[in-house]
Amino acid sequence: MRLFSFLICFLVVLAPIAGRAQTVPPGATEPKAEDLGTLPEAPAEDEPKARAAEEPPLETLYRQLAGSGDEAEARRIARSIQILWLKSGSDTVDLLMERAAQALKADNYPLALDLLDTVVTLKPAYAEGWNRRATVYYMRQDFGRSLADIERVLALEPRHWGALSGLGIIQRQLDQDQRALATFRKVLEVYPLLDSARKAVEELEKDLAGEPT
């Protein structure tokens, strides 16, 4: 609830930019696909069937991820969680998500948005649909709309480290370093061995202490 309230307050601050693309502040890096490396890819065609019988419940996987001390093991657990995130329960939504992913890779953002608009309309309780649309808005530098969709993701799945990472990245782009640090620390509560989040925390701590990165 506190995270939700925080997001609401943050979005209110950014309300003036919600209706248009927000440009990157001077000196900030341009958004790029590699920023969102935690975004789950579509599984191989035979992967869900092959693993369905052995897949632990989601809560168990989150506990295993938080307690893992081995990076390779943590990546395997994270991959299992991402596969579960992708399961929409609808063949139509799955097809739309696949086509949206292809459009995103091809930098065809208008098509990706059209497809994902349909996804979130058909399946509003499907967190990954909102997460993918937040990604497209991020790539278009429309940070206001991206943040609104991230809020939806986190309301449905508060431990979605991809959405939390996206929130932290946007906060850094907008020079909200204190907030970004708190967000990336939340990422590490869920996924302690996520290298990108660890590096972000280290860099932000140094920046806020006035040390060079």
Tab-separated table of C-alpha atoms in Angstrom:
chain	number	residue	atom	x	y	z
A	1	MET	CA	0.000	0.000	0.000
A	2	ARG	CA	2.870	2.375	0.785
A	3	LEU	CA	4.441	1.683	-2.615
A	4	PHE	CA	1.089	2.289	-4.306
A	5	SER	CA	0.657	5.566	-2.430
A	6	PHE	CA	4.195	6.565	-3.352
A	7	LEU	CA	3.505	5.894	-7.018
A	8	ILE	CA	0.305	7.930	-6.900
A	9	CYS	CA	2.179	10.891	-5.405
A	10	PHE	CA	4.973	10.542	-7.947
A	11	LEU	CA	2.518	10.438	-10.823
A	12	VAL	CA	0.766	13.561	-9.539
A	13	VAL	CA	4.100	15.372	-9.676
A	14	LEU	CA	4.523	14.192	-13.266
A	15	ALA	CA	0.912	14.851	-14.316
A	16	PRO	CA	1.804	17.683	-16.700
A	17	ILE	CA	3.902	15.299	-18.830
A	18	ALA	CA	1.390	12.455	-18.843
A	19	GLY	CA	-0.227	13.556	-22.059
A	20	ARG	CA	2.935	14.003	-24.129
A	21	ALA	CA	6.335	12.444	-24.660
A	22	GLN	CA	8.838	13.584	-22.053
A	23	THR	CA	12.285	14.285	-23.430
A	24	VAL	CA	15.407	13.091	-21.669
A	25	PRO	CA	16.975	15.794	-19.462
A	26	PRO	CA	20.272	17.300	-20.707
A	27	GLY	CA	23.190	15.013	-19.902
A	28	ALA	CA	21.033	11.911	-19.407
A	29	THR	CA	21.440	8.838	-21.571
A	30	GLU	CA	18.891	8.072	-24.265
A	31	PRO	CA	16.533	5.138	-23.599
A	32	LYS	CA	17.670	1.915	-25.238
A	33	ALA	CA	16.444	-1.662	-25.355
A	34	GLU	CA	19.276	-2.936	-23.148
A	35	ASP	CA	17.890	-0.878	-20.250
A	36	LEU	CA	15.052	-3.351	-20.028
A	37	GLY	CA	17.020	-6.584	-19.943
A	38	THR	CA	14.799	-7.911	-17.186
A	39	LEU	CA	11.812	-7.951	-19.540
A	40	PRO	CA	10.924	-11.628	-20.068
A	41	GLU	CA	11.138	-12.971	-23.583
A	42	ALA	CA	8.499	-15.313	-24.985
A	43	PRO	CA	9.409	-18.908	-24.029
A	44	ALA	CA	10.327	-21.517	-26.587
A	45	GLU	CA	7.296	-23.324	-27.992
A	46	ASP	CA	7.926	-26.495	-25.991
A	47	GLU	CA	9.153	-24.816	-22.792
A	48	PRO	CA	5.863	-24.276	-20.905
A	49	LYS	CA	4.654	-27.835	-21.559
A	50	ALA	CA	7.968	-29.384	-20.642
A	51	ARG	CA	8.168	-27.507	-17.347
A	52	ALA	CA	4.518	-27.319	-16.347
A	53	ALA	CA	4.540	-30.458	-14.208
A	54	GLU	CA	7.693	-29.499	-12.315
A	55	GLU	CA	7.117	-25.750	-11.888
A	56	PRO	CA	6.913	-24.784	-8.187
A	57	PRO	CA	4.187	-22.366	-7.110
A	58	LEU	CA	4.962	-18.696	-7.666
A	59	GLU	CA	5.253	-17.923	-3.945
A	60	THR	CA	7.807	-20.712	-3.558
A	61	LEU	CA	9.802	-19.385	-6.496
A	62	TYR	CA	9.875	-15.873	-5.023
A	63	ARG	CA	11.166	-17.268	-1.710
A	64	GLN	CA	13.820	-19.262	-3.536
A	65	LEU	CA	14.864	-16.200	-5.537
A	66	ALA	CA	15.160	-14.012	-2.434
A	67	GLY	CA	17.224	-16.669	-0.630
A	68	SER	CA	19.470	-17.818	-3.463
A	69	GLY	CA	23.189	-17.281	-3.018
A	70	ASP	CA	24.199	-18.479	-6.471
A	71	GLU	CA	23.816	-16.264	-9.529
A	72	ALA	CA	23.249	-19.094	-12.007
A	73	GLU	CA	20.608	-20.637	-9.750
A	74	ALA	CA	18.970	-17.227	-9.257
A	75	ARG	CA	18.793	-16.727	-13.029
A	76	ARG	CA	17.081	-20.106	-13.433
A	77	ILE	CA	14.549	-19.251	-10.727
A	78	ALA	CA	13.974	-15.805	-12.237
A	79	ARG	CA	13.387	-17.391	-15.639
A	80	SER	CA	10.756	-19.709	-14.127
A	81	ILE	CA	8.983	-16.697	-12.610
A	82	GLN	CA	9.118	-14.829	-15.919
A	83	ILE	CA	7.520	-17.783	-17.696
A	84	LEU	CA	4.665	-17.671	-15.208
A	85	TRP	CA	4.337	-13.904	-15.690
A	86	LEU	CA	3.854	-14.486	-19.415
A	87	LYS	CA	0.982	-16.945	-19.012
A	88	SER	CA	-2.143	-15.002	-19.861
A	89	GLY	CA	-4.569	-17.921	-20.088
A	90	SER	CA	-5.751	-16.659	-23.488
A	91	ASP	CA	-4.498	-17.828	-26.881
A	92	THR	CA	-5.581	-14.505	-28.384
A	93	VAL	CA	-3.669	-12.456	-25.825
A	94	ASP	CA	-0.602	-14.699	-26.200
A	95	LEU	CA	-0.616	-14.115	-29.971
A	96	LEU	CA	-1.008	-10.358	-29.527
A	97	MET	CA	1.880	-10.330	-27.040
A	98	GLU	CA	4.098	-12.252	-29.441
A	99	ARG	CA	3.344	-9.831	-32.272
A	100	ALA	CA	3.860	-6.845	-29.978
A	101	ALA	CA	7.265	-8.213	-28.966
A	102	GLN	CA	8.223	-8.530	-32.633
A	103	ALA	CA	7.062	-4.974	-33.307
A	104	LEU	CA	9.041	-3.682	-30.317
A	105	LYS	CA	12.221	-5.406	-31.525
A	106	ALA	CA	11.676	-3.827	-34.946
A	107	ASP	CA	11.234	-0.378	-33.324
A	108	ASN	CA	7.692	-0.257	-34.695
A	109	TYR	CA	6.266	1.442	-31.629
A	110	PRO	CA	2.894	2.508	-33.104
A	111	LEU	CA	2.084	-1.097	-34.035
A	112	ALA	CA	3.312	-2.380	-30.659
A	113	LEU	CA	1.087	0.138	-28.878
A	114	ASP	CA	-1.954	-0.793	-30.959
A	115	LEU	CA	-1.463	-4.466	-30.121
A	116	LEU	CA	-0.845	-3.843	-26.432
A	117	ASP	CA	-3.826	-1.508	-26.158
A	118	THR	CA	-5.895	-4.497	-27.221
A	119	VAL	CA	-4.119	-6.776	-24.739
A	120	VAL	CA	-4.854	-4.581	-21.713
A	121	THR	CA	-8.440	-4.098	-22.874
A	122	LEU	CA	-9.050	-7.827	-23.269
A	123	LYS	CA	-7.127	-8.823	-20.124
A	124	PRO	CA	-6.852	-5.900	-17.664
A	125	ALA	CA	-5.730	-8.200	-14.822
A	126	TYR	CA	-2.763	-9.463	-16.879
A	127	ALA	CA	0.228	-7.634	-15.423
A	128	GLU	CA	2.612	-8.455	-18.249
A	129	GLY	CA	0.411	-6.669	-20.780
A	130	TRP	CA	0.750	-3.426	-18.811
A	131	ASN	CA	4.474	-4.085	-18.362
A	132	ARG	CA	5.035	-4.464	-22.093
A	133	ARG	CA	3.065	-1.314	-22.858
A	134	ALA	CA	5.057	0.568	-20.199
A	135	THR	CA	8.187	-0.573	-22.033
A	136	VAL	CA	6.966	0.815	-25.341
A	137	TYR	CA	6.095	4.155	-23.752
A	138	TYR	CA	9.533	4.200	-22.130
A	139	MET	CA	11.234	3.643	-25.480
A	140	ARG	CA	9.205	6.560	-26.875
A	141	GLN	CA	10.377	8.672	-23.909
A	142	ASP	CA	6.750	9.093	-22.865
A	143	PHE	CA	7.637	8.684	-19.217
A	144	GLY	CA	4.299	9.870	-17.835
A	145	ARG	CA	2.335	7.112	-19.574
A	146	SER	CA	5.057	4.580	-18.831
A	147	LEU	CA	4.810	5.385	-15.129
A	148	ALA	CA	1.027	5.041	-15.227
A	149	ASP	CA	1.356	1.542	-16.686
A	150	ILE	CA	4.086	0.618	-14.198
A	151	GLU	CA	1.653	1.575	-11.449
A	152	ARG	CA	-0.824	-0.920	-12.928
A	153	VAL	CA	1.822	-3.655	-13.044
A	154	LEU	CA	2.845	-3.146	-9.427
A	155	ALA	CA	-0.756	-3.038	-8.238
A	156	LEU	CA	-1.216	-6.489	-9.790
A	157	GLU	CA	2.262	-7.886	-9.016
A	158	PRO	CA	4.223	-5.804	-6.456
A	159	ARG	CA	7.291	-8.037	-6.802
A	160	HIS	CA	7.669	-7.558	-10.552
A	161	TRP	CA	11.350	-6.630	-10.548
A	162	GLY	CA	11.213	-5.692	-14.237
A	163	ALA	CA	8.567	-3.038	-13.587
A	164	LEU	CA	10.393	-1.855	-10.468
A	165	SER	CA	13.612	-1.612	-12.476
A	166	GLY	CA	11.767	0.372	-15.135
A	167	LEU	CA	10.487	2.730	-12.454
A	168	GLY	CA	14.005	3.192	-11.101
A	169	ILE	CA	15.416	3.825	-14.574
A	170	ILE	CA	12.817	6.508	-15.274
A	171	GLN	CA	13.447	8.113	-11.894
A	172	ARG	CA	17.153	8.291	-12.759
A	173	GLN	CA	16.357	9.782	-16.163
A	174	LEU	CA	14.286	12.445	-14.400
A	175	ASP	CA	17.057	13.148	-11.857
A	176	GLN	CA	15.027	11.671	-8.980
A	177	ASP	CA	18.071	9.906	-7.510
A	178	GLN	CA	16.799	9.457	-3.950
A	179	ARG	CA	13.612	7.845	-5.217
A	180	ALA	CA	15.546	5.743	-7.714
A	181	LEU	CA	17.809	4.449	-4.943
A	182	ALA	CA	14.804	3.427	-2.838
A	183	THR	CA	13.239	1.726	-5.856
A	184	PHE	CA	16.341	-0.271	-6.757
A	185	ARG	CA	16.663	-1.353	-3.143
A	186	LYS	CA	13.138	-2.759	-3.449
A	187	VAL	CA	14.294	-4.641	-6.544
A	188	LEU	CA	17.072	-6.228	-4.498
A	189	GLU	CA	14.597	-7.288	-1.816
A	190	VAL	CA	12.895	-9.401	-4.475
A	191	TYR	CA	15.931	-10.395	-6.535
A	192	PRO	CA	19.084	-9.835	-4.441
A	193	LEU	CA	21.504	-11.094	-7.113
A	194	LEU	CA	20.207	-8.983	-10.003
A	195	ASP	CA	23.435	-7.423	-11.235
A	196	SER	CA	21.884	-4.391	-12.939
A	197	ALA	CA	20.068	-3.413	-9.729
A	198	ARG	CA	23.181	-3.911	-7.586
A	199	LYS	CA	25.196	-1.682	-9.921
A	200	ALA	CA	22.451	0.959	-9.930
A	201	VAL	CA	22.398	1.016	-6.111
A	202	GLU	CA	26.203	1.334	-5.970
A	203	GLU	CA	26.242	4.171	-8.510
A	204	LEU	CA	23.375	6.033	-6.868
A	205	GLU	CA	24.893	5.712	-3.393
A	206	LYS	CA	28.154	7.179	-4.720
A	207	ASP	CA	26.372	9.958	-6.589
A	208	LEU	CA	24.321	10.916	-3.557
A	209	ALA	CA	27.439	10.880	-1.385
A	210	GLY	CA	29.143	13.194	-3.866
A	211	GLU	CA	31.620	10.600	-5.083
A	212	PRO	CA	32.456	10.008	-8.766
A	213	THR	CA	31.035	6.777	-10.270
